[in-house]
Tab-separated table of C-alpha atoms and ligand atoms in Angstrom:
chain	number	residue	atom	x	y	z
A	1	MET	CA	1.629	24.832	-18.031
A	2	ARG	CA	0.272	24.745	-14.551
A	3	LEU	CA	-3.037	25.910	-13.217
A	4	GLY	CA	-3.172	29.450	-12.047
A	5	GLU	CA	-0.469	30.864	-14.240
A	6	LYS	CA	-1.300	34.048	-16.007
A	7	PRO	CA	-2.055	33.810	-19.725
A	8	GLY	CA	0.888	36.139	-20.359
A	9	THR	CA	3.257	33.586	-18.932
A	10	VAL	CA	1.794	30.949	-21.139
A	11	VAL	CA	2.135	32.996	-24.301
A	12	GLY	CA	5.627	34.028	-23.267
A	13	LEU	CA	6.705	30.437	-22.950
A	14	ALA	CA	4.994	29.615	-26.202
A	15	ALA	CA	6.889	32.445	-27.844
A	16	ALA	CA	10.143	31.266	-26.364
A	17	ALA	CA	9.513	27.775	-27.681
A	18	LEU	CA	8.664	29.070	-31.136
A	19	LEU	CA	11.693	31.306	-31.247
A	20	PHE	CA	13.855	28.465	-30.113
A	21	VAL	CA	12.495	26.302	-32.902
A	22	GLY	CA	12.929	29.122	-35.372
A	23	GLY	CA	16.522	29.528	-34.298
A	24	SER	CA	16.522	33.280	-34.176
A	25	VAL	CA	15.283	35.900	-31.814
A	26	PRO	CA	13.994	39.077	-33.429
A	27	GLY	CA	15.915	42.038	-32.108
A	28	SER	CA	18.834	39.940	-30.966
A	29	VAL	CA	21.035	41.198	-33.796
A	30	SER	CA	22.388	44.437	-32.413
A	31	GLY	CA	24.385	47.035	-34.253
A	32	SER	CA	27.440	46.352	-32.139
A	33	SER	CA	27.756	42.874	-33.572
A	34	THR	CA	28.711	44.319	-36.958
A	35	GLY	CA	31.809	45.952	-35.503
A	36	THR	CA	31.129	49.202	-37.362
A	37	ARG	CA	28.783	50.837	-34.933
A	38	THR	CA	29.934	54.111	-33.485
A	39	VAL	CA	29.116	55.260	-30.017
A	40	PRO	CA	26.138	57.608	-30.258
A	41	PRO	CA	26.515	61.157	-28.985
A	42	PRO	CA	25.274	61.615	-25.437
A	43	THR	CA	22.421	63.795	-26.671
A	44	ALA	CA	20.992	61.102	-28.907
A	45	ALA	CA	17.576	59.963	-27.904
A	46	PRO	CA	17.663	56.410	-26.641
A	47	THR	CA	16.328	53.946	-29.123
A	48	PRO	CA	13.186	52.503	-27.645
A	49	THR	CA	13.503	48.811	-27.143
A	50	PRO	CA	10.292	47.311	-28.446
A	51	THR	CA	8.842	44.627	-26.281
A	52	PRO	CA	8.793	41.586	-28.523
A	53	SER	CA	5.180	40.715	-29.007
A	54	ALA	CA	4.615	37.062	-28.343
A	55	PRO	CA	3.092	35.098	-31.194
A	56	PRO	CA	-0.282	33.696	-30.247
A	57	LEU	CA	-0.569	30.139	-29.053
A	58	LYS	CA	-2.698	29.604	-32.170
A	59	ASP	CA	0.562	29.415	-34.130
A	60	PHE	CA	0.989	25.977	-32.647
A	61	GLN	CA	-2.078	24.932	-34.644
A	62	ARG	CA	-0.467	25.754	-37.972
A	63	PRO	CA	-0.150	22.753	-40.286
A	64	VAL	CA	2.749	20.554	-39.316
A	65	THR	CA	2.149	17.619	-41.629
A	66	ASP	CA	1.608	17.862	-45.376
A	67	CYS	CA	-0.815	15.012	-45.931
A	68	ALA	CA	-0.595	15.476	-49.684
A	69	LYS	CA	2.950	14.132	-49.361
A	70	HIS	CA	2.562	11.746	-46.456
A	71	LYS	CA	0.139	8.901	-45.947
A	72	CYS	CA	-1.746	10.326	-42.979
A	73	VAL	CA	-4.101	8.818	-40.460
A	74	ALA	CA	-5.836	10.670	-37.630
A	75	LEU	CA	-6.214	9.245	-34.156
A	76	THR	CA	-8.891	11.117	-32.216
A	77	PHE	CA	-9.359	10.985	-28.454
A	78	ASP	CA	-12.729	12.019	-27.053
A	79	ASP	CA	-14.358	12.936	-23.755
A	80	GLY	CA	-11.237	14.113	-21.902
A	81	PRO	CA	-9.015	15.450	-20.669
A	82	GLY	CA	-8.756	12.989	-17.830
A	83	ASP	CA	-6.416	11.285	-15.418
A	84	HIS	CA	-4.698	9.281	-18.181
A	85	THR	CA	-4.222	12.071	-20.715
A	86	ALA	CA	-0.777	13.117	-19.465
A	87	ARG	CA	0.518	9.567	-19.865
A	88	LEU	CA	-0.914	9.476	-23.386
A	89	LEU	CA	0.810	12.763	-24.228
A	90	ASP	CA	4.127	11.278	-23.084
A	91	MET	CA	3.631	8.317	-25.440
A	92	LEU	CA	2.694	10.547	-28.368
A	93	ALA	CA	5.685	12.811	-27.787
A	94	ALA	CA	8.032	9.826	-27.715
A	95	ALA	CA	6.705	8.698	-31.120
A	96	ASP	CA	6.396	12.234	-32.561
A	97	ALA	CA	2.733	11.482	-33.304
A	98	LYS	CA	0.156	14.262	-33.599
A	99	VAL	CA	-3.480	13.587	-32.743
A	100	THR	CA	-6.753	15.404	-32.118
A	101	PHE	CA	-8.548	15.704	-28.799
A	102	PHE	CA	-12.291	16.337	-28.775
A	103	VAL	CA	-12.768	17.685	-25.283
A	104	VAL	CA	-15.923	18.173	-23.268
A	105	GLY	CA	-16.278	21.575	-21.634
A	106	GLU	CA	-16.917	20.268	-18.145
A	107	GLN	CA	-13.631	18.325	-18.293
A	108	ALA	CA	-11.694	21.117	-19.999
A	109	VAL	CA	-12.270	23.508	-17.106
A	110	HIS	CA	-10.823	20.942	-14.693
A	111	TYR	CA	-7.713	20.278	-16.789
A	112	PRO	CA	-6.678	23.563	-18.430
A	113	ASP	CA	-3.021	22.603	-18.056
A	114	LEU	CA	-3.584	19.478	-20.164
A	115	ILE	CA	-5.453	21.415	-22.869
A	116	LEU	CA	-2.488	23.777	-23.080
A	117	ARG	CA	-0.047	20.919	-23.186
A	118	GLU	CA	-1.984	19.227	-25.977
A	119	VAL	CA	-1.698	22.275	-28.201
A	120	GLU	CA	1.868	23.127	-27.231
A	121	GLU	CA	2.924	19.635	-28.228
A	122	GLY	CA	1.391	20.003	-31.691
A	123	HIS	CA	-1.945	18.302	-31.183
A	124	GLU	CA	-5.318	19.728	-32.047
A	125	VAL	CA	-8.193	20.468	-29.676
A	126	GLY	CA	-11.801	20.301	-30.837
A	127	ASN	CA	-15.217	20.872	-29.270
A	128	HIS	CA	-17.189	17.853	-28.001
A	129	THR	CA	-19.984	19.864	-26.258
A	130	TRP	CA	-20.158	20.779	-22.594
A	131	HIS	CA	-22.059	17.824	-21.120
A	132	HIS	CA	-21.546	15.227	-23.855
A	133	THR	CA	-25.034	15.943	-25.070
A	134	GLN	CA	-26.833	14.229	-27.909
A	135	LEU	CA	-27.399	17.300	-30.041
A	136	ASP	CA	-29.943	15.913	-32.530
A	137	ARG	CA	-32.316	15.438	-29.592
A	138	SER	CA	-31.660	18.867	-28.109
A	139	SER	CA	-33.414	22.199	-28.551
A	140	ILE	CA	-31.691	24.857	-30.618
A	141	ALA	CA	-31.088	26.890	-27.456
A	142	ARG	CA	-29.408	23.889	-25.846
A	143	ILE	CA	-27.258	23.210	-28.919
A	144	HIS	CA	-26.050	26.813	-28.814
A	145	LYS	CA	-25.265	26.541	-25.121
A	146	GLU	CA	-23.406	23.235	-25.429
A	147	ILE	CA	-21.278	24.346	-28.362
A	148	ASP	CA	-20.665	27.963	-27.395
A	149	GLY	CA	-19.906	27.217	-23.755
A	150	THR	CA	-17.262	24.707	-24.755
A	151	SER	CA	-15.684	26.883	-27.431
A	152	LYS	CA	-15.505	29.747	-24.940
A	153	ALA	CA	-13.916	27.541	-22.283
A	154	ILE	CA	-11.293	26.431	-24.812
A	155	GLU	CA	-10.739	30.032	-25.867
A	156	ARG	CA	-10.212	31.105	-22.255
A	157	ILE	CA	-7.460	28.520	-21.941
A	158	LEU	CA	-5.800	28.813	-25.356
A	159	GLY	CA	-6.686	32.304	-26.514
A	160	PHE	CA	-8.504	31.077	-29.615
A	161	LYS	CA	-11.612	29.121	-30.457
A	162	PRO	CA	-11.547	25.616	-31.913
A	163	THR	CA	-12.406	25.068	-35.589
A	164	LEU	CA	-13.488	21.431	-35.254
A	165	MET	CA	-16.359	19.863	-33.383
A	166	ARG	CA	-17.457	16.297	-32.911
A	167	PRO	CA	-21.093	15.778	-32.016
A	168	PRO	CA	-21.326	13.165	-29.238
A	169	TYR	CA	-22.369	9.733	-30.590
A	170	GLY	CA	-21.822	11.204	-34.069
A	171	ALA	CA	-25.424	12.371	-33.756
A	172	THR	CA	-26.061	15.461	-35.826
A	173	ASP	CA	-28.746	17.035	-37.992
A	174	ALA	CA	-29.361	20.060	-40.185
A	175	ARG	CA	-29.800	22.366	-37.166
A	176	VAL	CA	-26.487	21.288	-35.685
A	177	ALA	CA	-24.789	21.697	-39.069
A	178	LYS	CA	-26.167	25.208	-39.441
A	179	ILE	CA	-25.016	26.246	-35.968
A	180	ALA	CA	-21.615	24.614	-36.507
A	181	LYS	CA	-21.241	26.568	-39.735
A	182	SER	CA	-22.166	29.848	-38.047
A	183	ARG	CA	-19.525	29.156	-35.387
A	184	GLY	CA	-16.778	28.307	-37.882
A	185	LEU	CA	-16.782	24.630	-36.892
A	186	ALA	CA	-16.388	21.637	-39.182
A	187	GLU	CA	-18.123	18.486	-37.974
A	188	ILE	CA	-15.761	15.547	-37.637
A	189	ILE	CA	-17.207	12.055	-37.386
A	190	TRP	CA	-15.008	8.929	-37.821
A	191	SER	CA	-14.401	6.013	-40.160
A	192	VAL	CA	-13.065	3.535	-37.600
A	193	ASP	CA	-14.800	2.892	-34.286
A	194	THR	CA	-12.737	0.922	-31.775
A	195	ASP	CA	-15.639	0.574	-29.289
A	196	ASP	CA	-13.015	1.144	-26.626
A	197	TRP	CA	-15.637	2.467	-24.188
A	198	ARG	CA	-17.307	-0.954	-24.246
A	199	ASP	CA	-14.325	-3.273	-24.433
A	200	ARG	CA	-11.907	-2.189	-21.738
A	201	ASN	CA	-9.210	-4.460	-23.087
A	202	SER	CA	-6.112	-2.899	-24.621
A	203	SER	CA	-5.375	-5.852	-26.960
A	204	ILE	CA	-8.861	-5.671	-28.463
A	205	VAL	CA	-8.717	-1.890	-28.782
A	206	ALA	CA	-5.268	-2.008	-30.389
A	207	ARG	CA	-6.355	-4.719	-32.821
A	208	ARG	CA	-9.416	-2.771	-33.981
A	209	ALA	CA	-7.448	0.437	-34.405
A	210	ILE	CA	-4.636	-1.335	-36.272
A	211	ARG	CA	-7.140	-3.027	-38.571
A	212	GLY	CA	-8.451	0.442	-39.427
A	213	LEU	CA	-5.055	2.005	-40.154
A	214	ARG	CA	-5.212	3.308	-43.717
A	215	PRO	CA	-4.543	6.665	-45.371
A	216	GLY	CA	-7.323	9.153	-44.592
A	217	ALA	CA	-8.805	7.147	-41.719
A	218	ILE	CA	-10.218	8.951	-38.697
A	219	ILE	CA	-10.066	6.584	-35.732
A	220	LEU	CA	-12.268	7.026	-32.657
A	221	LEU	CA	-10.713	6.449	-29.231
A	222	HIS	CA	-11.241	7.816	-25.710
A	223	ASP	CA	-8.375	9.021	-23.542
A	224	ILE	CA	-10.483	8.699	-20.379
A	225	HIS	CA	-9.994	4.914	-20.387
A	226	PRO	CA	-6.634	3.593	-19.143
A	227	THR	CA	-7.058	0.495	-21.320
A	228	THR	CA	-7.229	2.722	-24.402
A	229	VAL	CA	-4.087	4.597	-23.420
A	230	ASP	CA	-2.386	1.225	-22.870
A	231	ALA	CA	-3.296	0.295	-26.466
A	232	VAL	CA	-1.621	3.334	-28.000
A	233	PRO	CA	2.032	2.167	-28.208
A	234	ALA	CA	0.997	-0.857	-30.316
A	235	ILE	CA	-1.098	1.369	-32.603
A	236	LEU	CA	1.771	3.829	-33.077
A	237	LYS	CA	4.190	1.003	-33.792
A	238	ALA	CA	1.878	-0.554	-36.407
A	239	ALA	CA	1.311	2.822	-38.088
A	240	LYS	CA	5.052	3.412	-38.328
A	241	LYS	CA	5.612	-0.057	-39.752
A	242	ARG	CA	3.082	0.672	-42.507
A	243	GLY	CA	4.648	4.029	-43.330
A	244	LEU	CA	1.679	6.010	-42.014
A	245	THR	CA	2.033	9.414	-40.400
A	246	LEU	CA	-0.107	10.282	-37.391
A	247	ALA	CA	-1.526	13.728	-38.096
A	248	THR	CA	-4.140	16.075	-36.679
A	249	VAL	CA	-7.566	16.041	-38.297
A	250	THR	CA	-7.027	19.482	-39.801
A	251	ASP	CA	-3.788	18.352	-41.428
A	252	LEU	CA	-5.413	15.111	-42.589
A	253	LEU	CA	-8.101	17.194	-44.293
A	254	GLY	CA	-5.548	19.315	-46.128
A	255	GLY	CA	-5.319	22.096	-43.591
A	256	ASN	CA	-8.654	23.728	-44.166
A	257	PRO	CA	-11.782	21.869	-43.031
A	258	LYS	CA	-14.909	23.704	-44.106
A	259	PRO	CA	-17.213	25.037	-41.374
A	260	GLY	CA	-20.574	23.253	-41.312
A	261	LYS	CA	-19.286	20.403	-43.449
A	262	LYS	CA	-19.353	16.876	-42.071
A	263	TYR	CA	-16.230	14.746	-42.509
A	264	MET	CA	-16.396	10.995	-42.057
A	265	GLY	CA	-12.824	9.925	-42.837
A	266	GLU	CA	-11.773	7.290	-45.360
B	301	NI	NI1	-17.802	11.271	-26.741
């Protein structure tokens, strides 16, 4: 989806994609196809053709992977979207891997087309604050502003608010938890840190991520670094080899993360 397109267009395309996947178009079965329909008398009132109402884009967030049946692992990409996110999305699509993006508000508003693409391609989008702020050192007013501003920016793009948040640096406290709960947000930390922001070396990043591949793991990466994106094909290949399914965080957590609860991964 490109910048500047009306939300209606977006939802329309989303609907078309969903209907295509579903294989049927409501209202497409007309009476004439049965062969028994008689021509109505000229006085008959025309049957109003209902405008098919497009399903919301939120439908793309419905569970796609049953992690009770599959051995799931969640790759998470923070701080974007950025200049390398589109390339990452191409790689993920080629491997049919679903991931979660924790986006910062100030980046989201610059890349609405990428946020849309992420969701349309089956990934999940979560809140990572507006300015990448350390929330446990912020005033309550600031925490509200950082979280609400970002959720609203995401809602303006997608038509719905996120249900996951990741506090920058994993830094949270009871105040953040309470606000997250009131906003319907689960707090998602991680169990595997690749330190990819520090080591801009794709072999190192891939090795750390691959070492952490296990069922239930939540792996921290950043799609703003080209070296991280370069590491992804090796990670996807290793996951496949081990019979692991790349799933969104919500799917990894059984489809229903609890607002205000903090999840660390396995
Ligand atoms: Ni971050």
